[in-house]
PDB file of C-alpha atoms and ligand atoms in Angstrom:
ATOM      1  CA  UNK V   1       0.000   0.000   0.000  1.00 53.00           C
ATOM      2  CA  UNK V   2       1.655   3.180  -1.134  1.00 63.00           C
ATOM      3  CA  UNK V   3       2.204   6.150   1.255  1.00 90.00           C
ATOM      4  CA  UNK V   4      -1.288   8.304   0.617  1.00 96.00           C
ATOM      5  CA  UNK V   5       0.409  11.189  -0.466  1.00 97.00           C
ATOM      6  CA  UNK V   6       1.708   9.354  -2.803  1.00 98.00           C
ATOM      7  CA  UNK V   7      -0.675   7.715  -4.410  1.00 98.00           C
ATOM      8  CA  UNK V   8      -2.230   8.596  -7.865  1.00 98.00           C
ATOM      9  CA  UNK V   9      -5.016   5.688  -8.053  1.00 98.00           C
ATOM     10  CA  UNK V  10      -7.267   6.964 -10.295  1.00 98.00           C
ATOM     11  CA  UNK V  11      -5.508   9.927 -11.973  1.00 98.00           C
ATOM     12  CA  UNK V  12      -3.897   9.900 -15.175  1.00 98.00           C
ATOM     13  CA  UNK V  13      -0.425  10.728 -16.032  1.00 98.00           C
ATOM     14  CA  UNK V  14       0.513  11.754 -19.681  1.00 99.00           C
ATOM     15  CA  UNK V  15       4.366  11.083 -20.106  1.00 99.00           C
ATOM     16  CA  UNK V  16       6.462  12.677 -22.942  1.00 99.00           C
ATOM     17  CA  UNK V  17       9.763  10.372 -23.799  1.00 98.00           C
ATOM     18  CA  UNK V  18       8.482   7.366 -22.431  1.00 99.00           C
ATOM     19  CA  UNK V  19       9.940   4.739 -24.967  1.00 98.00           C
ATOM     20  CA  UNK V  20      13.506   5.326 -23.220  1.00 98.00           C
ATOM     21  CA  UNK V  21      15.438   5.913 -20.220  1.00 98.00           C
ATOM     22  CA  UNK V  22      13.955   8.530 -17.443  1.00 98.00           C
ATOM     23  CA  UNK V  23      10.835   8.839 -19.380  1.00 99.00           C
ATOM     24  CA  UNK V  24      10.427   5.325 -19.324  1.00 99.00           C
ATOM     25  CA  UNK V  25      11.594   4.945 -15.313  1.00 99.00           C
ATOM     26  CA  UNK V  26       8.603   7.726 -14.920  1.00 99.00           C
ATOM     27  CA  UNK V  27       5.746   6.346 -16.819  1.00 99.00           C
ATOM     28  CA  UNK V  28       6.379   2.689 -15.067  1.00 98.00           C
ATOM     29  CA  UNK V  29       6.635   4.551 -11.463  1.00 98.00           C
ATOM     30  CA  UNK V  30       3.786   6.599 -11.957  1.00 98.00           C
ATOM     31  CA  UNK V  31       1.460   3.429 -13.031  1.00 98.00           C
ATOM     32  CA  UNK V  32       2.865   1.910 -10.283  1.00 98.00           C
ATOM     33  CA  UNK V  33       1.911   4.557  -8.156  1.00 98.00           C
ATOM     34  CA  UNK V  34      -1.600   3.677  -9.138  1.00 98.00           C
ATOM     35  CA  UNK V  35      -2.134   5.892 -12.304  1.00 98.00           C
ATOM     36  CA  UNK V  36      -3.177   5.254 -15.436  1.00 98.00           C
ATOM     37  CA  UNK V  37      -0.337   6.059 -17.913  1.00 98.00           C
ATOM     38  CA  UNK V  38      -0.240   7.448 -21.455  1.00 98.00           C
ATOM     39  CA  UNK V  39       2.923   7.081 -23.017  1.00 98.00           C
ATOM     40  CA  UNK V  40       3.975   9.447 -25.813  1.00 99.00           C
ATOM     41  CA  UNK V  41       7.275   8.916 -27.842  1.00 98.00           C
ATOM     42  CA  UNK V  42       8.723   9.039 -31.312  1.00 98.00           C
ATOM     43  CA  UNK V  43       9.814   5.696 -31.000  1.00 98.00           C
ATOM     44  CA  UNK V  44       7.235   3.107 -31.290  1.00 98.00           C
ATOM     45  CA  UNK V  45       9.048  -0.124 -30.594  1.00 98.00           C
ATOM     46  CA  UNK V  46      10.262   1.088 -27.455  1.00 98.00           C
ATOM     47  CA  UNK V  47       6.956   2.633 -26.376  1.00 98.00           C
ATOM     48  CA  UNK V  48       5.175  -0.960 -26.537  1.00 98.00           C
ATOM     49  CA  UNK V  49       7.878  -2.124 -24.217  1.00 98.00           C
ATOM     50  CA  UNK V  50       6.931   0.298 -21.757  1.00 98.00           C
ATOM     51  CA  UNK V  51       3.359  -0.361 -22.001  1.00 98.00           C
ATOM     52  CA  UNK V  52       4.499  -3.778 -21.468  1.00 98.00           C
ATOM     53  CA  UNK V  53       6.471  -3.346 -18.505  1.00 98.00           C
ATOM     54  CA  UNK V  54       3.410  -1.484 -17.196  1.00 98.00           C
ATOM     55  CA  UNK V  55       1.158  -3.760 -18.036  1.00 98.00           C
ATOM     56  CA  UNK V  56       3.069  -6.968 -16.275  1.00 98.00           C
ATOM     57  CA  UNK V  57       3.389  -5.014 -12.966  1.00 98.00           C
ATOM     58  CA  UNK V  58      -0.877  -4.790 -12.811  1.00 98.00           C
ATOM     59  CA  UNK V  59      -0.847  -1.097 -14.316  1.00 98.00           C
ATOM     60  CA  UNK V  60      -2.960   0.608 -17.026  1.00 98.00           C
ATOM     61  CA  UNK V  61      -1.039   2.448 -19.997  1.00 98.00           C
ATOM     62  CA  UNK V  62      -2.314   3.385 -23.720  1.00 98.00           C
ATOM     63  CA  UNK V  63       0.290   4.806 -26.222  1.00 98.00           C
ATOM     64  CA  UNK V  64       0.416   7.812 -28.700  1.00 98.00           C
ATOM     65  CA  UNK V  65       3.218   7.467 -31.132  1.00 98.00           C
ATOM     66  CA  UNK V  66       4.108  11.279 -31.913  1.00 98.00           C
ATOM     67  CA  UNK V  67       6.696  14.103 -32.191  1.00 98.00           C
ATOM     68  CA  UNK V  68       6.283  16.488 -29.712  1.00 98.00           C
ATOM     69  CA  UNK V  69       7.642  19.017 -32.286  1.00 98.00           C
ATOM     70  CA  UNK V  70       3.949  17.953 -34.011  1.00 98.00           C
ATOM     71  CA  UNK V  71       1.165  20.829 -31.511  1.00 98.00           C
ATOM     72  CA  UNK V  72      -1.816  19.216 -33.670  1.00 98.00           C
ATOM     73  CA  UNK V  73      -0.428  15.502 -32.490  1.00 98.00           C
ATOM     74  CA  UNK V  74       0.623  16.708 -29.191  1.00 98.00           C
ATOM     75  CA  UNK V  75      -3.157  18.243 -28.782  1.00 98.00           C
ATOM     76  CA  UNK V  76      -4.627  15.225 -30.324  1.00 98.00           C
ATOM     77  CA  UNK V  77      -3.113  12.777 -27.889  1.00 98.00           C
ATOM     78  CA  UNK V  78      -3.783  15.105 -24.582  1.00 98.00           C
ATOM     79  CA  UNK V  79      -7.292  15.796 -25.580  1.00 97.00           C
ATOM     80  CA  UNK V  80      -8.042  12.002 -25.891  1.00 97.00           C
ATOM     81  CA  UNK V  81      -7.458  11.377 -21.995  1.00 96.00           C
ATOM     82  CA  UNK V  82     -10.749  10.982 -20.363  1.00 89.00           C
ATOM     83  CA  UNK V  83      -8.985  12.889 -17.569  1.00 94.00           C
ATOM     84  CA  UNK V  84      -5.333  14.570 -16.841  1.00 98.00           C
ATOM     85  CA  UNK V  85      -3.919  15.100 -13.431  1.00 98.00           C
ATOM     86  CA  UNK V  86       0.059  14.784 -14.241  1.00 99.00           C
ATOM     87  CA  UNK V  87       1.970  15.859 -17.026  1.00 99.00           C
ATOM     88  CA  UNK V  88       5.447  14.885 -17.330  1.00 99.00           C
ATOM     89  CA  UNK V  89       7.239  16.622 -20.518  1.00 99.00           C
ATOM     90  CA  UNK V  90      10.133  14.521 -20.587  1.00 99.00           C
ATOM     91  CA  UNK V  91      11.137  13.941 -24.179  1.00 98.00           C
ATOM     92  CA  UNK V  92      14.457  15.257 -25.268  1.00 98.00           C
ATOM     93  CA  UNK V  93      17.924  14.990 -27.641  1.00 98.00           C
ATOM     94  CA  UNK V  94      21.273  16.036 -26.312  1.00 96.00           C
ATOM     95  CA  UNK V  95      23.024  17.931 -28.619  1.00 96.00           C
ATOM     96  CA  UNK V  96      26.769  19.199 -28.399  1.00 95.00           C
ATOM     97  CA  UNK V  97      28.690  21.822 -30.487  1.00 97.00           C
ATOM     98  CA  UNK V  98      31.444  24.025 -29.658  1.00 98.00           C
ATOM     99  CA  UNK V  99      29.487  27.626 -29.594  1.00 98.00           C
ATOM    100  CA  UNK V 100      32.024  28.154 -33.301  1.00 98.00           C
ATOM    101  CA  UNK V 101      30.566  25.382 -35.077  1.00 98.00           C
ATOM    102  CA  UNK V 102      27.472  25.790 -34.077  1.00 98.00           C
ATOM    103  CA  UNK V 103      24.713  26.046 -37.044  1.00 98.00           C
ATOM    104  CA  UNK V 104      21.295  26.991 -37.642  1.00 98.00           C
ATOM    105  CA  UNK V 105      19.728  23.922 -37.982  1.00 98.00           C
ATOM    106  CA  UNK V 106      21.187  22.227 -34.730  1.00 97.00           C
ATOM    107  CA  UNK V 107      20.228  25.752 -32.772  1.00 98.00           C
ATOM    108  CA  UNK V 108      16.563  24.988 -34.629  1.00 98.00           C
ATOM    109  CA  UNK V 109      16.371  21.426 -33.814  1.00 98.00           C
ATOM    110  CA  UNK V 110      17.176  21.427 -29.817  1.00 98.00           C
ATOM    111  CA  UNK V 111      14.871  24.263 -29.548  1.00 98.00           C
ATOM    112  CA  UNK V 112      11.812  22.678 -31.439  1.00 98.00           C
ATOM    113  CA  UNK V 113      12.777  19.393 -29.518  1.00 98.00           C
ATOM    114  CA  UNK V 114      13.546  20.369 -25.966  1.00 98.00           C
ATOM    115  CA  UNK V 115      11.771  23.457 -25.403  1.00 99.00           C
ATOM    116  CA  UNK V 116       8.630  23.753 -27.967  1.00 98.00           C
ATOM    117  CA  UNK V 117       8.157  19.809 -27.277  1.00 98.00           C
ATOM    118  CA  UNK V 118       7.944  20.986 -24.063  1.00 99.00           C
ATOM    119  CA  UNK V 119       5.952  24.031 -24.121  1.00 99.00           C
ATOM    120  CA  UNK V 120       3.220  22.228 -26.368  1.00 99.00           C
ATOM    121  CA  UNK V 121       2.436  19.558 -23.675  1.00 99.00           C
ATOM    122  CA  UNK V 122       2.790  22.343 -21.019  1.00 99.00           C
ATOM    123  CA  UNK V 123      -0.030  24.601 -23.170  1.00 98.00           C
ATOM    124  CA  UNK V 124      -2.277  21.447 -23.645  1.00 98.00           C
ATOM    125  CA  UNK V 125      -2.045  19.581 -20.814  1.00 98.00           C
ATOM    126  CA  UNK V 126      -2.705  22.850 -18.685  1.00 98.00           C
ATOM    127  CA  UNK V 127      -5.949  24.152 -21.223  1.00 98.00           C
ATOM    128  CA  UNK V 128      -7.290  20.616 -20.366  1.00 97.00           C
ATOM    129  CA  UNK V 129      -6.810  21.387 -16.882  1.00 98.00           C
ATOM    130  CA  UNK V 130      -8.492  24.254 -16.939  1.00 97.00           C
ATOM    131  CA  UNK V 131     -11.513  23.671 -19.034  1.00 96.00           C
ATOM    132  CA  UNK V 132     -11.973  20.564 -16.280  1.00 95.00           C
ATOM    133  CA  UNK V 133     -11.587  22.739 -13.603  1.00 96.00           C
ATOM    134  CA  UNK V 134      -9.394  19.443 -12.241  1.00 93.00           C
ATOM    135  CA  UNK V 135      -6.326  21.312 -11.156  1.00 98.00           C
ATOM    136  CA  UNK V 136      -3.141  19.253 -11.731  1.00 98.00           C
ATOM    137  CA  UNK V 137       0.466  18.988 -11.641  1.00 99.00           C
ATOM    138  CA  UNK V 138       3.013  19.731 -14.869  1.00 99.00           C
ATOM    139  CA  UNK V 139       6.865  18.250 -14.149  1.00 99.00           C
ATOM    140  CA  UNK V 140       9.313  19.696 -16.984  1.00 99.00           C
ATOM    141  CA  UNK V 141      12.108  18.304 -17.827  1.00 98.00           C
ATOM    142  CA  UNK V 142      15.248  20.571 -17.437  1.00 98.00           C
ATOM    143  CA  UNK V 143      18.868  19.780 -16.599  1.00 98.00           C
ATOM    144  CA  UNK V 144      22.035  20.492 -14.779  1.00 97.00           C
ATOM    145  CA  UNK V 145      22.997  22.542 -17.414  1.00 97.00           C
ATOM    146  CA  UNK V 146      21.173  25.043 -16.296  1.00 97.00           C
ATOM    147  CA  UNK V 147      23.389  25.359 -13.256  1.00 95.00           C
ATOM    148  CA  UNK V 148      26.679  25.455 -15.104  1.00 93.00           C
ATOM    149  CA  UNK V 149      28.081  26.255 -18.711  1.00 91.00           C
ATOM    150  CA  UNK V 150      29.822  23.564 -20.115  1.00 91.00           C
ATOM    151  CA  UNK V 151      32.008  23.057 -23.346  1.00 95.00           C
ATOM    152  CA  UNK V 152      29.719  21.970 -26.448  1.00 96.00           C
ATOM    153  CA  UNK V 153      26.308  22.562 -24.491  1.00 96.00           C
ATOM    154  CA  UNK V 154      24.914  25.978 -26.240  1.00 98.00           C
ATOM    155  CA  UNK V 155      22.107  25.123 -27.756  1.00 98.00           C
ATOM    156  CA  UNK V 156      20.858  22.147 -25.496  1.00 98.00           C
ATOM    157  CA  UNK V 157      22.205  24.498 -22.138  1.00 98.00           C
ATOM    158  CA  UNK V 158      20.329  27.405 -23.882  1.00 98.00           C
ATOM    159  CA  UNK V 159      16.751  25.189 -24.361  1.00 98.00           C
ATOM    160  CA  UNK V 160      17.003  23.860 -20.834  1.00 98.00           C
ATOM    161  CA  UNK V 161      16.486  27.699 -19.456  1.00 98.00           C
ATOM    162  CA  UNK V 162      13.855  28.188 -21.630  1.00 98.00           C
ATOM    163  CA  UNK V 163      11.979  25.190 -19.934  1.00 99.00           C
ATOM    164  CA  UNK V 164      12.972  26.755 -16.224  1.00 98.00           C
ATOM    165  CA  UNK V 165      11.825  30.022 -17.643  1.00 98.00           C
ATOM    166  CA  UNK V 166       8.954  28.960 -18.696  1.00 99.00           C
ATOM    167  CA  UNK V 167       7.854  26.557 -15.497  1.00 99.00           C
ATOM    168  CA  UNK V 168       8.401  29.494 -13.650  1.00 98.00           C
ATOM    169  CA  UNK V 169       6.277  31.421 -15.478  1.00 99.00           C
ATOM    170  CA  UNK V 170       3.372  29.083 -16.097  1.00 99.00           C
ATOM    171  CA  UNK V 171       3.083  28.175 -12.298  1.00 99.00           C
ATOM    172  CA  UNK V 172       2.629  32.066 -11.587  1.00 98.00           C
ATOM    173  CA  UNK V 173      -0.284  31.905 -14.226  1.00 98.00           C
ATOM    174  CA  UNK V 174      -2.038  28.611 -13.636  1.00 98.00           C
ATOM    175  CA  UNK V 175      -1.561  28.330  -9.988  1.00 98.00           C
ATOM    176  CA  UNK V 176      -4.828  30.130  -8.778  1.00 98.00           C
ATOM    177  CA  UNK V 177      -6.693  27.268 -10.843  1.00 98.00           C
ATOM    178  CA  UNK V 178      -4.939  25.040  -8.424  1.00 98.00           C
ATOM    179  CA  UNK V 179      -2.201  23.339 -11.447  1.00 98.00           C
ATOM    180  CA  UNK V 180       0.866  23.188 -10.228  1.00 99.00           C
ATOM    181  CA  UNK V 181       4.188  23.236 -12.219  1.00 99.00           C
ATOM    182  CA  UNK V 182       7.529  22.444 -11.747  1.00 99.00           C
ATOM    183  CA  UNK V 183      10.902  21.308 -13.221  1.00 99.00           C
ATOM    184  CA  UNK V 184      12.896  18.397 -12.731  1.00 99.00           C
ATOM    185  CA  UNK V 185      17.049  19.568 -13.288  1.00 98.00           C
ATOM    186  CA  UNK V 186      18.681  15.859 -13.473  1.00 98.00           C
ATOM    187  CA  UNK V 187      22.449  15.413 -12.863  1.00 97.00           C
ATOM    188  CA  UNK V 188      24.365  13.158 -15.103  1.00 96.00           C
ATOM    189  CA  UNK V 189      21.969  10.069 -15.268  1.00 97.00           C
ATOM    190  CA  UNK V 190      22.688   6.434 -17.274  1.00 96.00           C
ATOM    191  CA  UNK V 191      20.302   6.157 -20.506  1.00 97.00           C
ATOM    192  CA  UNK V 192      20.268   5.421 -23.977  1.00 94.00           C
ATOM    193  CA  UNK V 193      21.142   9.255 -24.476  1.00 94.00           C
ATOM    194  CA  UNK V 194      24.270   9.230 -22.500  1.00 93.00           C
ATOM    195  CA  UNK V 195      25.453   6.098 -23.573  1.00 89.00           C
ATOM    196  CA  UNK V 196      24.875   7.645 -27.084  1.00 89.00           C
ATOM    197  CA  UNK V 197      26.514  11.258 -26.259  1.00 84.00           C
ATOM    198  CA  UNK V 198      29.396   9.141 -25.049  1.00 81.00           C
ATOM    199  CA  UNK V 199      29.488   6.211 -27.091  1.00 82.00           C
ATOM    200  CA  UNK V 200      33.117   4.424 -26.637  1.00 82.00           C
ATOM    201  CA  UNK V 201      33.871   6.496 -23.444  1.00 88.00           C
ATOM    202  CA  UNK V 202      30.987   5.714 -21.083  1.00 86.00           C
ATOM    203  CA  UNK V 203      32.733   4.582 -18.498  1.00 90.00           C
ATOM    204  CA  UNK V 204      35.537   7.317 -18.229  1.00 92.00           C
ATOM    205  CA  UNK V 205      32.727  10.278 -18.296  1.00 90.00           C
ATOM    206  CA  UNK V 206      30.748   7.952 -15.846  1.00 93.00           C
ATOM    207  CA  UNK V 207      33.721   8.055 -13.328  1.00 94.00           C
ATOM    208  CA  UNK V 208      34.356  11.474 -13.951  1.00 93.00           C
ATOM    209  CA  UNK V 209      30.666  12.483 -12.908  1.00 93.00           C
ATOM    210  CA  UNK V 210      30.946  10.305 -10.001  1.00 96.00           C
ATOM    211  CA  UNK V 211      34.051  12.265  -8.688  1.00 97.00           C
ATOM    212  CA  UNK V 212      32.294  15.182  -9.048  1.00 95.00           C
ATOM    213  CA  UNK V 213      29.084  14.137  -6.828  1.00 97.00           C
ATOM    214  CA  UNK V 214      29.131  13.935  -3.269  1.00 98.00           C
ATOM    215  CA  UNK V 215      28.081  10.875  -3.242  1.00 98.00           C
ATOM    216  CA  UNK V 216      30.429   9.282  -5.473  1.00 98.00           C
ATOM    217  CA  UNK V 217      28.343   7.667  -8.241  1.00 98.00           C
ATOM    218  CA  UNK V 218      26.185   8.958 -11.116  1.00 97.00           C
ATOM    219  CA  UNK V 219      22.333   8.617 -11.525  1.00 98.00           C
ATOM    220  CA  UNK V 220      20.020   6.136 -12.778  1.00 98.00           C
ATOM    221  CA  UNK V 221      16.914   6.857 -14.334  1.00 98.00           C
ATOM    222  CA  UNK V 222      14.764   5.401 -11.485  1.00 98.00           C
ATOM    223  CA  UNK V 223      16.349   8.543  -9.179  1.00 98.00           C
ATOM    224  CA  UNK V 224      14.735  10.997 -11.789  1.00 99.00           C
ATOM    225  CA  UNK V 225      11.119   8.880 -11.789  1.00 99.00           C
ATOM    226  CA  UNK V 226      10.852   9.188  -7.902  1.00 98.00           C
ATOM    227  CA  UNK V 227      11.761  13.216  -8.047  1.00 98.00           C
ATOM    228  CA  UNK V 228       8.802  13.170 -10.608  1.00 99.00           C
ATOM    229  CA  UNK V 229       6.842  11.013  -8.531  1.00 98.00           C
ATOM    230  CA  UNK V 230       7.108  13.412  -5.893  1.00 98.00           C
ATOM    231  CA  UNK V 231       5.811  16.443  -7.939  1.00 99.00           C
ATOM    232  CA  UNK V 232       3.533  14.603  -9.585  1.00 98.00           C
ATOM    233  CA  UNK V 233       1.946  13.856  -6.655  1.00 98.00           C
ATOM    234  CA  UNK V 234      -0.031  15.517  -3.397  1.00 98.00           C
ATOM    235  CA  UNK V 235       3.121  14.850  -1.418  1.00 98.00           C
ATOM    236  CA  UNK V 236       4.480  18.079  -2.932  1.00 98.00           C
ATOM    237  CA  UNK V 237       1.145  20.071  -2.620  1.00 98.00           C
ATOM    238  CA  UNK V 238       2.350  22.948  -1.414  1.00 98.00           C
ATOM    239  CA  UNK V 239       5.392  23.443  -4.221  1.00 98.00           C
ATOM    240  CA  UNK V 240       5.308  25.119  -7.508  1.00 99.00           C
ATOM    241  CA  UNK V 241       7.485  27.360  -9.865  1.00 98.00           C
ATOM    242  CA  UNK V 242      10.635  24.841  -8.360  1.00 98.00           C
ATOM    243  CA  UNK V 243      13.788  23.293  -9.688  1.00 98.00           C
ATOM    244  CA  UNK V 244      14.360  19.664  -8.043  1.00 98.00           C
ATOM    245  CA  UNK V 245      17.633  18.983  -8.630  1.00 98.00           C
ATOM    246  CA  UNK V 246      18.235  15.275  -7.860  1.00 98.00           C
ATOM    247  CA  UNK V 247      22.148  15.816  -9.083  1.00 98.00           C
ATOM    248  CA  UNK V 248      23.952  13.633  -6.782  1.00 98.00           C
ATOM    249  CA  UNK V 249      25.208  16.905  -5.440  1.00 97.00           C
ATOM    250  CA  UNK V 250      26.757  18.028  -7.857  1.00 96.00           C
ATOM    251  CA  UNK V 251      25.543  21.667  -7.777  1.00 93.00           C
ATOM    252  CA  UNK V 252      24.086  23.404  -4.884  1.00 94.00           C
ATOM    253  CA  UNK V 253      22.808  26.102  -5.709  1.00 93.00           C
ATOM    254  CA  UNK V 254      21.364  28.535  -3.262  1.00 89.00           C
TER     255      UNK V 254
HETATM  256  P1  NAP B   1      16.611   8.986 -23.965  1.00 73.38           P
HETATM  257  O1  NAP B   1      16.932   7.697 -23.302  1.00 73.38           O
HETATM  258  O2  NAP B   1      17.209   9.265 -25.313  1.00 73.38           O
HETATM  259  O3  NAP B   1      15.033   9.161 -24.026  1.00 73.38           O
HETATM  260  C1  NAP B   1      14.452  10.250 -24.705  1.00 73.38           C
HETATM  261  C2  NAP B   1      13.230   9.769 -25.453  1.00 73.38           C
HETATM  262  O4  NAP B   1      12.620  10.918 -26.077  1.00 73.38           O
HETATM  263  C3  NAP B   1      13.579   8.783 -26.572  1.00 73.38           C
HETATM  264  O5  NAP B   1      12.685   7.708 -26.591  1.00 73.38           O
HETATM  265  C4  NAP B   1      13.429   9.651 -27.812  1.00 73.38           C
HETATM  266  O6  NAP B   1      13.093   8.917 -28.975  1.00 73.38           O
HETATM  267  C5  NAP B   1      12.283  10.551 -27.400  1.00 73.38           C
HETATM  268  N1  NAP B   1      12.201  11.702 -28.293  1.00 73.38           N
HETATM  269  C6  NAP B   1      13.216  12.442 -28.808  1.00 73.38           C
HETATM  270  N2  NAP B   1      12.735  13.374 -29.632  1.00 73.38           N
HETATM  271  C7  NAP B   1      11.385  13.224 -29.645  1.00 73.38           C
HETATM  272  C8  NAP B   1      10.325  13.886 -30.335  1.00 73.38           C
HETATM  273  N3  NAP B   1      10.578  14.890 -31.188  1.00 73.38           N
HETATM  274  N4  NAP B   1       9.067  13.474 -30.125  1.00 73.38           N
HETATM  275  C9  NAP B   1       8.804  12.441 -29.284  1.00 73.38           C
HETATM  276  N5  NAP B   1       9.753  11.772 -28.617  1.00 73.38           N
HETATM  277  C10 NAP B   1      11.039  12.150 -28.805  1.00 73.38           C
HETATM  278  O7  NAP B   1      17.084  10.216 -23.053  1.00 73.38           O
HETATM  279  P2  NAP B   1      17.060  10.434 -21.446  1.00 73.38           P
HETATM  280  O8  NAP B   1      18.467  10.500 -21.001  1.00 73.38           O
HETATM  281  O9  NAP B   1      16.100   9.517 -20.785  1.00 73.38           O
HETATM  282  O10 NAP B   1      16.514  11.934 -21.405  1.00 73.38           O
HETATM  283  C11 NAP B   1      15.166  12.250 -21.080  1.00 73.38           C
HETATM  284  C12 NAP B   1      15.103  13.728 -20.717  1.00 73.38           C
HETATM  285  O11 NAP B   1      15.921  13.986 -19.573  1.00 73.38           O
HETATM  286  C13 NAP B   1      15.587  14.672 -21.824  1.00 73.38           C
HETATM  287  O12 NAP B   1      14.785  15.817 -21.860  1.00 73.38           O
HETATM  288  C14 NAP B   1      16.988  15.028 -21.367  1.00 73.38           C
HETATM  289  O13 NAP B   1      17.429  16.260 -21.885  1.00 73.38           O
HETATM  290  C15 NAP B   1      16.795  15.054 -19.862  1.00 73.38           C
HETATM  291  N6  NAP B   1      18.032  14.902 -19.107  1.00 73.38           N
HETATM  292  C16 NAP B   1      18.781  13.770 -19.219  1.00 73.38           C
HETATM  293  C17 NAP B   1      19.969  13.654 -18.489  1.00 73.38           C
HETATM  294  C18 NAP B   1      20.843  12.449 -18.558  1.00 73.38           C
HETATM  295  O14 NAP B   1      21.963  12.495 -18.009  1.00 73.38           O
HETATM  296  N7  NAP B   1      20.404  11.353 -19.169  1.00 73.38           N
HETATM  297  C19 NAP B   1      20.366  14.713 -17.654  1.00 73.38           C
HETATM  298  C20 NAP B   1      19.584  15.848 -17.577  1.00 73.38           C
HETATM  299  C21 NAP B   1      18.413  15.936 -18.298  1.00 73.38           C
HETATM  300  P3  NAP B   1      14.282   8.516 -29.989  1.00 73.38           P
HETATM  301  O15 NAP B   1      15.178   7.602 -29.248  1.00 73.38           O
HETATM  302  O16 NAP B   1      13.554   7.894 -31.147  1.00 73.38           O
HETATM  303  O17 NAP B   1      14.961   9.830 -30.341  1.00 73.38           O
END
């Protein structure tokens, strides 16, 4: 029996990047927090996995294959819950380009991905919300770049404000209607998207972060799902406009 706070039986959670990694780690913790789960990823094969995982562990989950670049599939999808309580805007690409090389079209494509993905389900999922008069909670997905500059990470650093930006902005307009929003700003975590960004030197990066944290290791997707848990759910009722920054302790900022 989950802690009450805790518990989302009967709400539904809309999750953005949940074929892979900390999207996936959120849509299976949510369900198994009790909620039903809608899944919503570019990748189709790995979506059905998650559904699958889901579904062995007792919980509920439908899937909308989609690019959250796409507002008319993004809409689409949100409007077809019977109900929202949770969004979680997780859905991403790392990107990484000395601020000399970078282009155009990889400034355009981290921006469309990372911050309009995110601002479409943040505009839908909170109209919903509001035309329901349900209230809710929105979790963005941001990143420890915000906290730092670092060498090739312009355009992704640059996209990761614009989601702090605009949590913080969102929470001070929706918050009277009793939706809540914050942002999630994950450390160096172990996913598909690392293992890509770092392909051949995983394990020297790896140990690298893990120096840097207090607590000697770096994160696994499952740390990121609980942080989300916990603004998904009534345990964090009285929090909004926030950064969580489950980072190992790697910044501490004030
Ligand atoms: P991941 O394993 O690559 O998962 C990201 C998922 O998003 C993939 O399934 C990907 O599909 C999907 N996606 C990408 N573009 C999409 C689009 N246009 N429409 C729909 N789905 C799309 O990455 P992750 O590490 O779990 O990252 C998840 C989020 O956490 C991202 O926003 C990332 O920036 C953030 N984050 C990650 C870390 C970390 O260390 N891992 C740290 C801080 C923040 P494809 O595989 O088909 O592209």
């Amino acid at each position: 029996m989950p802690v009450k706070a805790y518990d989302l039986t009967g709400r539904t959670a809309f999750v953005t990047g949940a074929a892979s990694g900390i999207g996936r780690a959120c849509a299976v913790l949510l369900a198994e927090a009790g909620a039903t789960v809608h899944g919503a990823d570019l990748d189709a094969r790995g979506l059905h996995e998650t559904a699958t995982l889901i579904k062995d562990r007792g919980g509920t989950a439908r899937t909308h294959h989609l690019d959250v670049t796409d507002r008319t599939e993004v809409r689409q999808a949100v409007e077809s819950c019977e109900r929202l309580d949770v969004m979680a805007a997780v859905a991403g690409i790392m990107h990484s380009s000395p601020v000399l090389e970078t282009r155009d079209e990889d400034l355009d494509r981290v921006l469309a991905v990372n911050f309009k993905g995110v601002l479409y389900a943040c505009q839908e999922a909170a109209r919903l919300m509001l035309a329901r008069d349900s209230g809710g909670s929105i979790v963005t997905m941001a990143s420890g770049a915000v906290d730092t500059g670092g060498p090739g990470l312009l355009c992704y650093g640059v996209a990761k404000a614009a989601v702090v930006q605009l949590t913080k902005t969102l929470a001070t307009e929706v918050g009277r209607y009793g939706i809540r929003v914050n942002a999630v700003a994950p450390g160096w975590i172990r996913t598909p998207m690392t293992d890509r960004h770092d392909a051949g030197a995983q394990a020297h990066t790896e140990a690298l972060m893990a120096r840097m944290s207090p607590l000697g290791r770096v994160g696994e997707p499952e740390d990121i799902a609980h942080a989300v848990l916990h603004l998904a759910s009534d345990a964090s009722a009285f929090t909004t406009g926030q950064i969580l920054r489950p980072n190992g302790g790697v910044a501490m900022p004030w």
